[in-house]
mmCIF file of C-alpha atoms and ligand atoms in Angstrom:
data_model
loop_
_atom_site.group_PDB
_atom_site.id
_atom_site.type_symbol
_atom_site.label_atom_id
_atom_site.label_comp_id
_atom_site.label_asym_id
_atom_site.label_seq_id
_atom_site.Cartn_x
_atom_site.Cartn_y
_atom_site.Cartn_z
ATOM 1 C CA MET A 1241 -48.744 -28.193 -19.053
ATOM 2 C CA ASP A 1242 -50.656 -31.210 -20.744
ATOM 3 C CA ALA A 1243 -53.466 -30.085 -23.122
ATOM 4 C CA ARG A 1244 -56.654 -31.746 -22.105
ATOM 5 C CA THR A 1245 -59.433 -32.099 -24.192
ATOM 6 C CA ALA A 1246 -62.671 -30.886 -22.388
ATOM 7 C CA ASP A 1247 -66.002 -32.113 -23.210
ATOM 8 C CA PRO A 1248 -66.993 -29.302 -25.779
ATOM 9 C CA LYS A 1249 -70.793 -29.098 -24.811
ATOM 10 C CA SER A 1250 -69.912 -28.440 -20.977
ATOM 11 C CA GLU A 1251 -67.579 -26.025 -21.785
ATOM 12 C CA ILE A 1252 -69.858 -23.772 -23.826
ATOM 13 C CA GLU A 1253 -72.342 -24.110 -21.007
ATOM 14 C CA PHE A 1254 -69.765 -23.119 -18.562
ATOM 15 C CA LEU A 1255 -68.551 -19.965 -21.111
ATOM 16 C CA ASN A 1256 -72.136 -19.132 -21.464
ATOM 17 C CA GLY A 1257 -72.709 -18.793 -17.655
ATOM 18 C CA LEU A 1258 -69.614 -16.738 -17.583
ATOM 19 C CA ALA A 1259 -71.114 -14.218 -19.608
ATOM 20 C CA ALA A 1260 -73.496 -13.170 -16.511
ATOM 21 C CA ARG A 1261 -70.488 -13.013 -14.358
ATOM 22 C CA ARG A 1262 -68.543 -9.585 -13.310
ATOM 23 C CA PRO A 1263 -65.653 -8.901 -15.485
ATOM 24 C CA ARG A 1264 -62.962 -9.765 -12.964
ATOM 25 C CA GLU A 1265 -64.402 -13.028 -12.309
ATOM 26 C CA ARG A 1266 -64.946 -13.773 -16.184
ATOM 27 C CA ARG A 1267 -61.172 -12.958 -16.998
ATOM 28 C CA LEU A 1268 -60.013 -14.784 -14.027
ATOM 29 C CA ALA A 1269 -62.192 -18.150 -15.063
ATOM 30 C CA LEU A 1270 -61.214 -17.445 -18.528
ATOM 31 C CA LEU A 1271 -57.142 -17.852 -17.500
ATOM 32 C CA LEU A 1272 -58.129 -20.814 -15.778
ATOM 33 C CA LEU A 1273 -59.973 -22.360 -18.919
ATOM 34 C CA ILE A 1274 -56.872 -21.444 -20.974
ATOM 35 C CA LEU A 1275 -54.546 -22.861 -18.618
ATOM 36 C CA TYR A 1276 -56.670 -26.166 -18.641
ATOM 37 C CA ARG A 1277 -56.663 -26.475 -22.452
ATOM 38 C CA GLY A 1278 -52.978 -26.402 -22.365
ATOM 39 C CA GLY A 1279 -51.784 -22.951 -22.135
ATOM 40 C CA GLN A 1280 -53.198 -21.557 -25.452
ATOM 41 C CA ILE A 1281 -56.432 -20.694 -27.455
ATOM 42 C CA MET A 1282 -56.800 -20.475 -30.915
ATOM 43 C CA PRO A 1283 -59.328 -18.883 -33.534
ATOM 44 C CA SER A 1284 -61.144 -21.285 -35.743
ATOM 45 C CA TRP A 1285 -62.872 -20.246 -39.393
ATOM 46 C CA ALA A 1286 -66.709 -19.882 -38.836
ATOM 47 C CA LEU A 1287 -68.492 -19.025 -42.087
ATOM 48 C CA GLU A 1288 -71.575 -18.068 -39.766
ATOM 49 C CA SER A 1289 -69.802 -15.408 -38.113
ATOM 50 C CA LEU A 1290 -69.700 -11.775 -39.254
ATOM 51 C CA THR A 1291 -65.628 -11.781 -39.052
ATOM 52 C CA GLY A 1292 -65.080 -15.327 -40.214
ATOM 53 C CA PHE A 1293 -63.695 -16.619 -37.250
ATOM 54 C CA VAL A 1294 -64.665 -17.472 -33.660
ATOM 55 C CA TYR A 1295 -62.990 -18.680 -30.503
ATOM 56 C CA TRP A 1296 -65.593 -20.855 -29.155
ATOM 57 C CA PRO A 1297 -67.728 -22.710 -31.998
ATOM 58 C CA GLY A 1298 -71.148 -23.281 -30.746
ATOM 59 C CA LEU A 1299 -70.955 -20.027 -28.100
ATOM 60 C CA PRO A 1300 -73.776 -17.526 -29.071
ATOM 61 C CA ALA A 1301 -72.682 -14.472 -30.529
ATOM 62 C CA ARG A 1302 -72.995 -12.296 -27.471
ATOM 63 C CA ALA A 1303 -71.217 -14.165 -25.234
ATOM 64 C CA GLN A 1304 -68.371 -14.620 -27.507
ATOM 65 C CA GLU A 1305 -68.116 -11.037 -28.069
ATOM 66 C CA LEU A 1306 -67.775 -10.360 -24.658
ATOM 67 C CA LEU A 1307 -65.273 -13.030 -23.883
ATOM 68 C CA THR A 1308 -63.267 -11.900 -27.102
ATOM 69 C CA ALA A 1309 -63.057 -8.331 -25.365
ATOM 70 C CA ASP A 1310 -62.078 -9.923 -22.129
ATOM 71 C CA MET A 1311 -59.155 -11.804 -23.614
ATOM 72 C CA GLU A 1312 -58.013 -8.492 -25.551
ATOM 73 C CA TYR A 1313 -58.073 -6.891 -21.927
ATOM 74 C CA LEU A 1314 -56.017 -9.923 -20.570
ATOM 75 C CA ALA A 1315 -53.374 -9.466 -23.384
ATOM 76 C CA ALA A 1316 -53.342 -5.579 -22.976
ATOM 77 C CA ASN A 1317 -52.174 -6.458 -19.174
ATOM 78 C CA ASP A 1318 -49.877 -8.842 -19.769
ATOM 79 C CA TYR A 1319 -51.469 -12.387 -18.856
ATOM 80 C CA LEU A 1320 -51.978 -13.406 -22.377
ATOM 81 C CA HIS A 1321 -49.420 -12.800 -25.253
ATOM 82 C CA ARG A 1322 -50.889 -12.353 -28.562
ATOM 83 C CA GLU A 1323 -49.959 -14.644 -31.267
ATOM 84 C CA HIS A 1324 -50.808 -13.423 -35.140
ATOM 85 C CA PHE A 1325 -53.202 -16.014 -36.745
ATOM 86 C CA ASP A 1326 -54.149 -14.662 -39.676
ATOM 87 C CA ARG A 1327 -55.611 -11.487 -41.653
ATOM 88 C CA VAL A 1328 -59.085 -11.093 -43.005
ATOM 89 C CA HIS A 1329 -60.708 -8.570 -45.570
ATOM 90 C CA ARG A 1330 -63.873 -7.137 -44.642
ATOM 91 C CA CYS A 1331 -66.753 -5.339 -46.528
ATOM 92 C CA PRO A 1332 -66.520 -1.461 -45.247
ATOM 93 C CA GLY A 1333 -70.270 -1.566 -45.831
ATOM 94 C CA CYS A 1334 -71.486 -4.274 -43.126
ATOM 95 C CA GLY A 1335 -68.141 -5.803 -41.947
ATOM 96 C CA SER A 1336 -68.812 -9.404 -43.702
ATOM 97 C CA HIS A 1337 -65.942 -11.352 -44.372
ATOM 98 C CA LEU A 1338 -67.694 -12.949 -47.307
ATOM 99 C CA LEU A 1339 -66.469 -11.468 -50.090
ATOM 100 C CA ASN A 1340 -66.131 -12.415 -54.109
ATOM 101 C CA LEU A 1341 -63.093 -11.421 -55.396
ATOM 102 C CA ARG A 1342 -62.797 -10.748 -59.354
ATOM 103 C CA GLU A 1343 -61.084 -9.415 -62.077
ATOM 104 C CA VAL A 1344 -63.200 -6.136 -63.605
ATOM 105 C CA CYS A 1345 -63.014 -3.913 -66.553
ATOM 106 C CA VAL A 1346 -61.094 -0.469 -65.606
ATOM 107 C CA GLU A 1347 -63.874 1.618 -67.444
ATOM 108 C CA CYS A 1348 -67.292 0.107 -66.874
ATOM 109 C CA ALA A 1349 -66.345 -2.142 -63.785
ATOM 110 C CA SER A 1350 -68.022 -5.522 -65.565
ATOM 111 C CA SER A 1351 -66.475 -8.923 -64.722
ATOM 112 C CA ASN A 1352 -67.799 -10.165 -68.147
ATOM 113 C CA LEU A 1353 -63.869 -10.236 -69.450
ATOM 114 C CA GLU A 1354 -62.007 -12.406 -71.619
ATOM 115 C CA SER A 1355 -58.203 -12.444 -72.377
ATOM 116 C CA LEU A 1356 -56.787 -12.610 -75.673
ATOM 117 C CA PRO A 1357 -53.148 -13.542 -77.004
ATOM 118 C CA VAL A 1358 -51.176 -10.921 -78.208
ATOM 119 C CA LEU A 1359 -49.727 -12.091 -81.431
ATOM 120 C CA HIS A 1360 -46.165 -11.251 -83.190
ATOM 121 C CA HIS A 1361 -45.607 -11.572 -86.691
ATOM 122 C CA PHE A 1362 -42.035 -12.285 -87.459
ATOM 123 C CA ARG A 1363 -41.601 -11.441 -91.019
ATOM 124 C CA CYS A 1364 -42.722 -7.604 -90.487
ATOM 125 C CA GLY A 1365 -42.427 -7.396 -86.679
ATOM 126 C CA TYR A 1366 -46.338 -6.031 -86.424
ATOM 127 C CA VAL A 1367 -47.768 -6.910 -82.541
ATOM 128 C CA ALA A 1368 -51.253 -6.707 -81.930
ATOM 129 C CA PRO A 1369 -54.097 -8.421 -80.292
ATOM 130 C CA ILE A 1370 -55.502 -11.720 -81.965
ATOM 131 C CA GLY A 1371 -58.590 -10.025 -83.206
ATOM 132 C CA ASP A 1372 -56.796 -7.523 -85.394
ATOM 133 C CA PHE A 1373 -55.374 -10.514 -87.538
ATOM 134 C CA GLU A 1374 -58.413 -11.522 -89.483
ATOM 135 C CA SER A 1375 -58.785 -15.309 -90.264
ATOM 136 C CA ARG A 1376 -58.088 -16.439 -93.675
ATOM 137 C CA GLY A 1377 -58.758 -20.010 -94.518
ATOM 138 C CA ASN A 1378 -56.278 -22.189 -92.324
ATOM 139 C CA GLY A 1379 -54.505 -19.089 -91.524
ATOM 140 C CA ARG A 1380 -54.605 -15.151 -90.151
ATOM 141 C CA GLU A 1381 -53.889 -11.979 -92.268
ATOM 142 C CA CYS A 1382 -51.298 -9.631 -90.968
ATOM 143 C CA PRO A 1383 -52.739 -6.083 -91.244
ATOM 144 C CA LYS A 1384 -49.372 -4.590 -91.605
ATOM 145 C CA CYS A 1385 -47.706 -6.193 -94.425
ATOM 146 C CA GLY A 1386 -50.770 -8.346 -95.941
ATOM 147 C CA HIS A 1387 -48.919 -11.947 -95.405
ATOM 148 C CA THR A 1388 -50.731 -14.771 -94.134
ATOM 149 C CA MET A 1389 -49.408 -16.412 -91.084
ATOM 150 C CA ARG A 1390 -49.895 -19.954 -90.711
ATOM 151 C CA ASN A 1391 -48.110 -21.853 -88.236
ATOM 152 C CA LEU A 1392 -47.431 -20.568 -84.590
ATOM 153 C CA GLY A 1393 -43.880 -20.903 -83.449
ATOM 154 C CA THR A 1394 -42.777 -20.789 -87.322
ATOM 155 C CA ASP A 1395 -43.977 -17.670 -88.670
ATOM 156 C CA HIS A 1396 -45.683 -15.663 -85.615
ATOM 157 C CA GLU A 1397 -45.483 -16.193 -81.826
ATOM 158 C CA ILE A 1398 -47.696 -15.263 -78.939
ATOM 159 C CA VAL A 1399 -45.869 -12.523 -76.779
ATOM 160 C CA GLY A 1400 -48.420 -11.942 -74.175
ATOM 161 C CA GLU A 1401 -52.362 -11.455 -73.326
ATOM 162 C CA GLN A 1402 -54.603 -8.380 -73.300
ATOM 163 C CA VAL A 1403 -58.033 -8.162 -71.471
ATOM 164 C CA ARG A 1404 -61.319 -7.598 -73.386
ATOM 165 C CA CYS A 1405 -64.373 -6.464 -71.626
ATOM 166 C CA ARG A 1406 -67.296 -7.768 -73.353
ATOM 167 C CA SER A 1407 -69.709 -5.186 -72.022
ATOM 168 C CA CYS A 1408 -67.693 -2.206 -73.042
ATOM 169 C CA SER A 1409 -65.416 -3.643 -75.438
ATOM 170 C CA ILE A 1410 -62.438 -2.034 -74.694
ATOM 171 C CA THR A 1411 -59.026 -3.730 -74.526
ATOM 172 C CA PHE A 1412 -56.340 -3.250 -71.535
ATOM 173 C CA ASP A 1413 -53.357 -4.999 -70.162
ATOM 174 C CA GLU A 1414 -54.204 -5.037 -66.188
ATOM 175 C CA PRO A 1415 -57.964 -5.559 -65.003
ATOM 176 C CA ALA A 1416 -59.029 -4.011 -61.890
ATOM 177 C CA VAL A 1417 -59.600 -6.368 -58.691
ATOM 178 C CA GLU A 1418 -62.709 -5.651 -56.921
ATOM 179 C CA ALA A 1419 -64.432 -7.287 -53.982
ATOM 180 C CA ALA A 1420 -68.192 -7.947 -54.076
ATOM 181 C CA CYS A 1421 -69.852 -8.603 -50.803
ATOM 182 C CA PHE A 1422 -72.039 -11.646 -50.726
ATOM 183 C CA ARG A 1423 -74.272 -10.409 -47.719
ATOM 184 C CA CYS A 1424 -75.034 -6.652 -48.521
ATOM 185 C CA GLY A 1425 -73.871 -6.457 -52.599
ATOM 186 C CA GLN A 1426 -71.555 -3.775 -51.657
ATOM 187 C CA LYS A 1427 -68.607 -3.601 -54.245
ATOM 188 C CA THR A 1428 -64.888 -2.149 -53.332
ATOM 189 C CA PRO A 1429 -61.834 -2.230 -54.974
ATOM 190 C CA VAL A 1430 -59.528 -4.446 -53.054
ATOM 191 C CA GLU A 1431 -57.177 -2.057 -51.895
ATOM 192 C CA GLN A 1432 -59.717 -0.106 -49.962
ATOM 193 C CA LEU A 1433 -60.908 -3.147 -48.197
ATOM 194 C CA PRO A 1434 -60.438 -2.924 -44.308
ATOM 195 C CA GLN A 1435 -58.336 -5.678 -43.133
ATOM 196 C CA LEU A 1436 -58.491 -7.352 -39.477
ATOM 197 C CA ASP A 1437 -55.936 -8.988 -37.863
ATOM 198 C CA ILE A 1438 -56.855 -12.220 -36.046
ATOM 199 C CA TRP A 1439 -54.699 -13.430 -32.848
ATOM 200 C CA GLY A 1440 -54.412 -16.262 -31.021
ATOM 201 C CA PHE A 1441 -53.519 -15.929 -27.391
ATOM 202 C CA ARG A 1442 -51.111 -17.898 -25.061
ATOM 203 C CA LEU A 1443 -50.904 -17.538 -21.323
ATOM 204 C CA THR A 1444 -47.890 -15.713 -20.370
ATOM 205 C CA ALA A 1445 -45.879 -16.754 -16.843
ATOM 206 C CA LEU A 1446 -47.866 -13.861 -15.087
ATOM 207 C CA GLY A 1447 -51.101 -15.425 -16.650
ATOM 208 C CA GLN A 1448 -50.214 -18.681 -15.235
ATOM 209 C CA SER A 1449 -49.502 -17.000 -11.694
ATOM 210 C CA ALA A 1450 -52.702 -15.119 -11.841
ATOM 211 C CA ALA A 1451 -54.643 -18.569 -12.700
ATOM 212 C CA LYS A 1452 -52.714 -20.647 -9.831
ATOM 213 C CA ALA A 1453 -53.322 -17.720 -7.535
ATOM 214 C CA GLY A 1454 -57.054 -17.376 -8.371
ATOM 215 C CA ARG A 1455 -56.877 -13.492 -8.683
ATOM 216 C CA LEU A 1456 -55.813 -11.037 -11.035
ATOM 217 C CA PHE A 1457 -52.801 -8.898 -9.802
ATOM 218 C CA ASP A 1458 -54.400 -5.553 -10.158
ATOM 219 C CA GLU A 1459 -53.398 -4.095 -6.586
ATOM 220 C CA GLU A 1460 -51.738 -0.632 -7.095
ATOM 221 C CA ASP A 1461 -47.946 -1.838 -7.267
ATOM 222 C CA GLU A 1462 -49.013 -5.165 -9.033
ATOM 223 C CA ARG A 1463 -50.013 -3.409 -11.948
ATOM 224 C CA ILE A 1464 -46.477 -1.835 -12.508
ATOM 225 C CA VAL A 1465 -44.295 -4.982 -11.443
ATOM 226 C CA GLU A 1466 -44.846 -8.783 -11.530
ATOM 227 C CA PRO A 1467 -46.040 -10.095 -8.104
ATOM 228 C CA GLY A 1468 -43.268 -10.462 -5.764
ATOM 229 C CA SER A 1469 -40.515 -9.123 -7.884
ATOM 230 C CA ALA A 1470 -38.566 -6.049 -8.876
ATOM 231 C CA LEU A 1471 -39.440 -7.117 -12.888
ATOM 232 C CA TYR A 1472 -41.402 -4.285 -14.632
ATOM 233 C CA ARG A 1473 -44.675 -5.754 -16.419
ATOM 234 C CA ARG A 1474 -44.057 -6.070 -19.723
ATOM 235 C CA SER A 1475 -46.656 -3.937 -21.105
ATOM 236 C CA VAL A 1476 -45.322 -1.266 -18.791
ATOM 237 C CA PHE A 1477 -41.506 -1.742 -19.450
ATOM 238 C CA LEU A 1478 -42.337 -1.290 -22.972
ATOM 239 C CA LYS A 1479 -44.034 2.156 -22.562
ATOM 240 C CA LEU A 1480 -40.782 3.218 -20.627
ATOM 241 C CA LEU A 1481 -38.827 2.138 -23.254
ATOM 242 C CA ARG A 1482 -40.784 4.054 -25.890
ATOM 243 C CA ASP A 1483 -39.861 6.676 -23.971
ATOM 244 C CA ASP A 1484 -36.219 6.449 -24.170
ATOM 245 C CA VAL A 1485 -36.661 5.640 -27.855
ATOM 246 C CA ARG A 1486 -38.324 9.118 -28.529
ATOM 247 C CA LEU A 1487 -35.691 11.080 -26.498
ATOM 248 C CA ASN A 1488 -33.150 9.354 -28.391
ATOM 249 C CA ALA A 1489 -34.682 10.262 -31.801
ATOM 250 C CA ARG A 1490 -35.617 13.685 -30.786
ATOM 251 C CA TYR A 1491 -32.324 14.831 -28.630
ATOM 252 C CA HIS A 1492 -29.681 12.083 -29.390
ATOM 253 C CA ILE A 1493 -29.805 10.971 -25.735
ATOM 254 C CA PRO A 1494 -28.237 7.554 -25.711
ATOM 255 C CA PHE A 1495 -29.566 4.499 -24.056
ATOM 256 C CA THR A 1496 -28.687 0.997 -24.265
ATOM 257 C CA LEU A 1497 -31.216 -1.961 -24.198
ATOM 258 C CA ILE A 1498 -29.803 -5.357 -23.241
ATOM 259 C CA GLY A 1499 -31.731 -8.433 -23.618
ATOM 260 C CA LEU A 1500 -31.373 -11.770 -21.276
ATOM 261 C CA ARG A 1501 -32.097 -14.826 -23.167
ATOM 262 C CA LEU A 1502 -32.307 -17.633 -20.446
ATOM 263 C CA ALA A 1503 -32.647 -21.362 -20.222
ATOM 264 C CA TYR A 1504 -32.974 -23.295 -16.922
ATOM 265 C CA ARG A 1505 -31.734 -26.700 -16.665
ATOM 266 C CA SER A 1506 -35.132 -28.193 -15.320
ATOM 267 C CA GLY A 1507 -38.669 -26.734 -15.655
ATOM 268 C CA VAL A 1508 -39.132 -27.330 -11.873
ATOM 269 C CA LEU A 1509 -36.372 -25.030 -11.101
ATOM 270 C CA ARG A 1510 -37.316 -21.965 -13.399
ATOM 271 C CA GLU A 1511 -39.295 -20.058 -10.883
ATOM 272 C CA ALA A 1512 -36.696 -20.187 -8.216
ATOM 273 C CA CYS A 1513 -33.732 -19.411 -10.922
ATOM 274 C CA GLU A 1514 -35.307 -16.901 -12.291
ATOM 275 C CA ALA A 1515 -36.007 -15.137 -9.039
ATOM 276 C CA ARG A 1516 -32.039 -15.640 -8.663
ATOM 277 C CA VAL A 1517 -31.497 -13.841 -11.939
ATOM 278 C CA ILE A 1518 -33.664 -11.001 -11.131
ATOM 279 C CA ASP A 1519 -31.970 -10.381 -7.869
ATOM 280 C CA VAL A 1520 -28.591 -10.802 -9.534
ATOM 281 C CA VAL A 1521 -29.618 -8.363 -12.007
ATOM 282 C CA ASN A 1522 -30.850 -5.952 -9.480
ATOM 283 C CA GLU A 1523 -27.455 -6.055 -7.612
ATOM 284 C CA THR A 1524 -25.482 -5.224 -11.053
ATOM 285 C CA LEU A 1525 -27.798 -2.268 -12.013
ATOM 286 C CA ARG A 1526 -27.763 1.557 -11.042
ATOM 287 C CA ASN A 1527 -30.722 2.944 -9.331
ATOM 288 C CA VAL A 1528 -32.120 4.516 -13.029
ATOM 289 C CA ASP A 1529 -31.732 1.502 -14.705
ATOM 290 C CA GLN A 1530 -34.745 -0.661 -15.089
ATOM 291 C CA MET A 1531 -35.704 -4.266 -15.946
ATOM 292 C CA GLY A 1532 -38.875 -5.762 -17.189
ATOM 293 C CA ARG A 1533 -40.449 -9.000 -18.919
ATOM 294 C CA PHE A 1534 -40.334 -9.463 -22.506
ATOM 295 C CA ASP A 1535 -41.539 -13.128 -22.839
ATOM 296 C CA ASP A 1536 -41.112 -16.283 -20.785
ATOM 297 C CA ASP A 1537 -37.747 -16.632 -20.910
ATOM 298 C CA GLY A 1538 -36.674 -13.117 -22.097
ATOM 299 C CA ILE A 1539 -35.771 -10.332 -19.716
ATOM 300 C CA LEU A 1540 -34.606 -6.748 -20.580
ATOM 301 C CA VAL A 1541 -32.620 -4.265 -19.015
ATOM 302 C CA LYS A 1542 -32.720 -0.709 -19.714
ATOM 303 C CA LEU A 1543 -29.663 1.873 -19.341
ATOM 304 C CA PRO A 1544 -30.777 5.338 -19.875
ATOM 305 C CA ALA A 1545 -28.371 7.948 -20.962
ATOM 306 C CA THR A 1546 -25.738 5.240 -21.439
ATOM 307 C CA ASP A 1547 -23.787 5.021 -24.283
ATOM 308 C CA GLN A 1548 -22.640 1.517 -26.334
ATOM 309 C CA GLU A 1549 -19.310 1.495 -24.588
ATOM 310 C CA GLY A 1550 -20.777 2.008 -21.016
ATOM 311 C CA GLY A 1551 -23.601 -0.384 -22.217
ATOM 312 C CA GLU A 1552 -21.018 -3.203 -23.119
ATOM 313 C CA VAL A 1553 -19.514 -3.343 -19.979
ATOM 314 C CA VAL A 1554 -22.840 -3.675 -18.081
ATOM 315 C CA ARG A 1555 -23.594 -6.321 -20.771
ATOM 316 C CA HIS A 1556 -20.140 -8.166 -20.086
ATOM 317 C CA ARG A 1557 -20.859 -7.814 -16.401
ATOM 318 C CA LEU A 1558 -24.422 -9.261 -16.181
ATOM 319 C CA ALA A 1559 -23.648 -12.048 -18.651
ATOM 320 C CA GLU A 1560 -21.077 -13.178 -16.209
ATOM 321 C CA ARG A 1561 -22.644 -13.005 -13.217
ATOM 322 C CA ILE A 1562 -26.001 -14.599 -14.167
ATOM 323 C CA ALA A 1563 -23.781 -17.637 -15.908
ATOM 324 C CA ALA A 1564 -22.252 -18.016 -12.469
ATOM 325 C CA ILE A 1565 -25.441 -18.834 -10.874
ATOM 326 C CA ASP A 1566 -26.341 -22.743 -10.648
ATOM 327 C CA ASP A 1567 -28.554 -24.403 -13.202
ATOM 328 C CA VAL A 1568 -28.888 -20.905 -15.398
ATOM 329 C CA GLN A 1569 -27.649 -20.314 -18.913
ATOM 330 C CA VAL A 1570 -27.749 -17.093 -20.205
ATOM 331 C CA VAL A 1571 -26.971 -15.173 -23.421
ATOM 332 C CA ALA A 1572 -26.727 -11.481 -23.192
ATOM 333 C CA ILE A 1573 -27.063 -9.153 -25.867
ATOM 334 C CA ARG A 1574 -27.250 -5.400 -26.832
ATOM 335 C CA ILE A 1575 -30.293 -4.687 -29.009
ATOM 336 C CA ALA A 1576 -30.260 -1.912 -31.316
ATOM 337 C CA ILE A 1577 -33.770 -0.024 -31.941
ATOM 338 C CA THR A 1578 -34.344 1.828 -34.715
ATOM 339 C CA SER A 1579 -37.939 3.347 -34.174
ATOM 340 C CA ASP A 1580 -40.371 3.248 -31.488
ATOM 341 C CA SER A 1581 -42.951 1.517 -34.063
ATOM 342 C CA ALA A 1582 -40.376 -1.326 -34.969
ATOM 343 C CA MET A 1583 -39.394 -1.970 -31.401
ATOM 344 C CA GLU A 1584 -41.352 -4.946 -30.475
ATOM 345 C CA ALA A 1585 -40.339 -6.764 -33.563
ATOM 346 C CA GLU A 1586 -36.667 -5.669 -33.261
ATOM 347 C CA ILE A 1587 -36.603 -7.323 -29.597
ATOM 348 C CA ALA A 1588 -38.302 -10.444 -30.572
ATOM 349 C CA ARG A 1589 -36.169 -10.853 -33.688
ATOM 350 C CA ALA A 1590 -32.731 -10.127 -31.714
ATOM 351 C CA LEU A 1591 -33.987 -12.413 -28.603
ATOM 352 C CA GLY A 1592 -35.126 -15.100 -30.836
ATOM 353 C CA GLU A 1593 -31.694 -15.219 -32.538
ATOM 354 C CA ALA A 1594 -29.964 -15.917 -28.861
ATOM 355 C CA ASN A 1595 -29.824 -19.132 -27.851
ATOM 356 C CA PRO A 1596 -27.986 -20.359 -24.902
ATOM 357 C CA GLU A 1597 -25.849 -23.418 -25.312
ATOM 358 C CA PRO A 1598 -27.584 -26.315 -24.136
HETATM 359 ZN ZN1 LIG B 2551 -66.001 -2.685 -69.862
HETATM 360 ZN ZN1 LIG B 2552 -47.023 -8.630 -90.873
HETATM 361 ZN ZN1 LIG B 2553 -71.443 -6.348 -46.905
#
């Protein structure tokens, strides 16, 4: 796919027109637009937006919100894949991202602070903030031993610093950090600021098929498996897998998860080759086993009630049979899952490390 640069003005007009259409048409048109733009859409920073970013600069806020929600829908239904872009802190009062972060007094919350060096007198070992040593001619007098300190590094040193509040004049080691909202003025300790994850979206293989077919796959069976195949859709498979992980945690019923990282000799052949792979996996598995999509080149196979030893036999058999298909390379690995919350990250890491030989 090549990334084409669309005329931004006509694109905004197009998107604005979309806002008036029905959800299904809107979402399909979005997929087509993303396909046309090279397969992905990333946010841009936007000072004037409440959250600090937009997907389409120049698009009115209402249409922006509507289409952003559509992309969330498309991601939840496997047409788009989320990619983490960044995280913003927001004001809990008004939701704005325009925050002034600064250090404040731990007592009175004033930002009128100064930092003072802490001195160490070598002769007697006394350590105190600089203010405790009174100025005497061209030196400072040590309040403990009464001697005068003259040369930094020779008779005394700086061992750290303390913060003094000019408003209430207490001193302390670590100031607090607080956010003041530029928009509504609310002040919030930084650790209590709500955070928002910002995502970019990339078209999945399913999303590309839908864009090309001109329809979303939302017939009853199509909601579960990918069109024309026995492969569970990503969200469906992960839901099933989550059940196995929980059963395993609660009742120690074993299961095996196998990841297949695939590579094809040429992009032109990939669809046909993947269909062959799915057939071969299907022939190899038992009725109770399930396979599903993880990403464009990653397929997962789940063997319920199967321990490591049994799982290893199947993994080996799958690797052998898939490798025998022309123009296909495969790495088959068993993936250990420690908890259902870490599941997706663990699969992504394991598949990311599995690279077929070129
Ligand atoms: Zn203070
Ligand atoms: Zn001293
Ligand atoms: Zn605010």
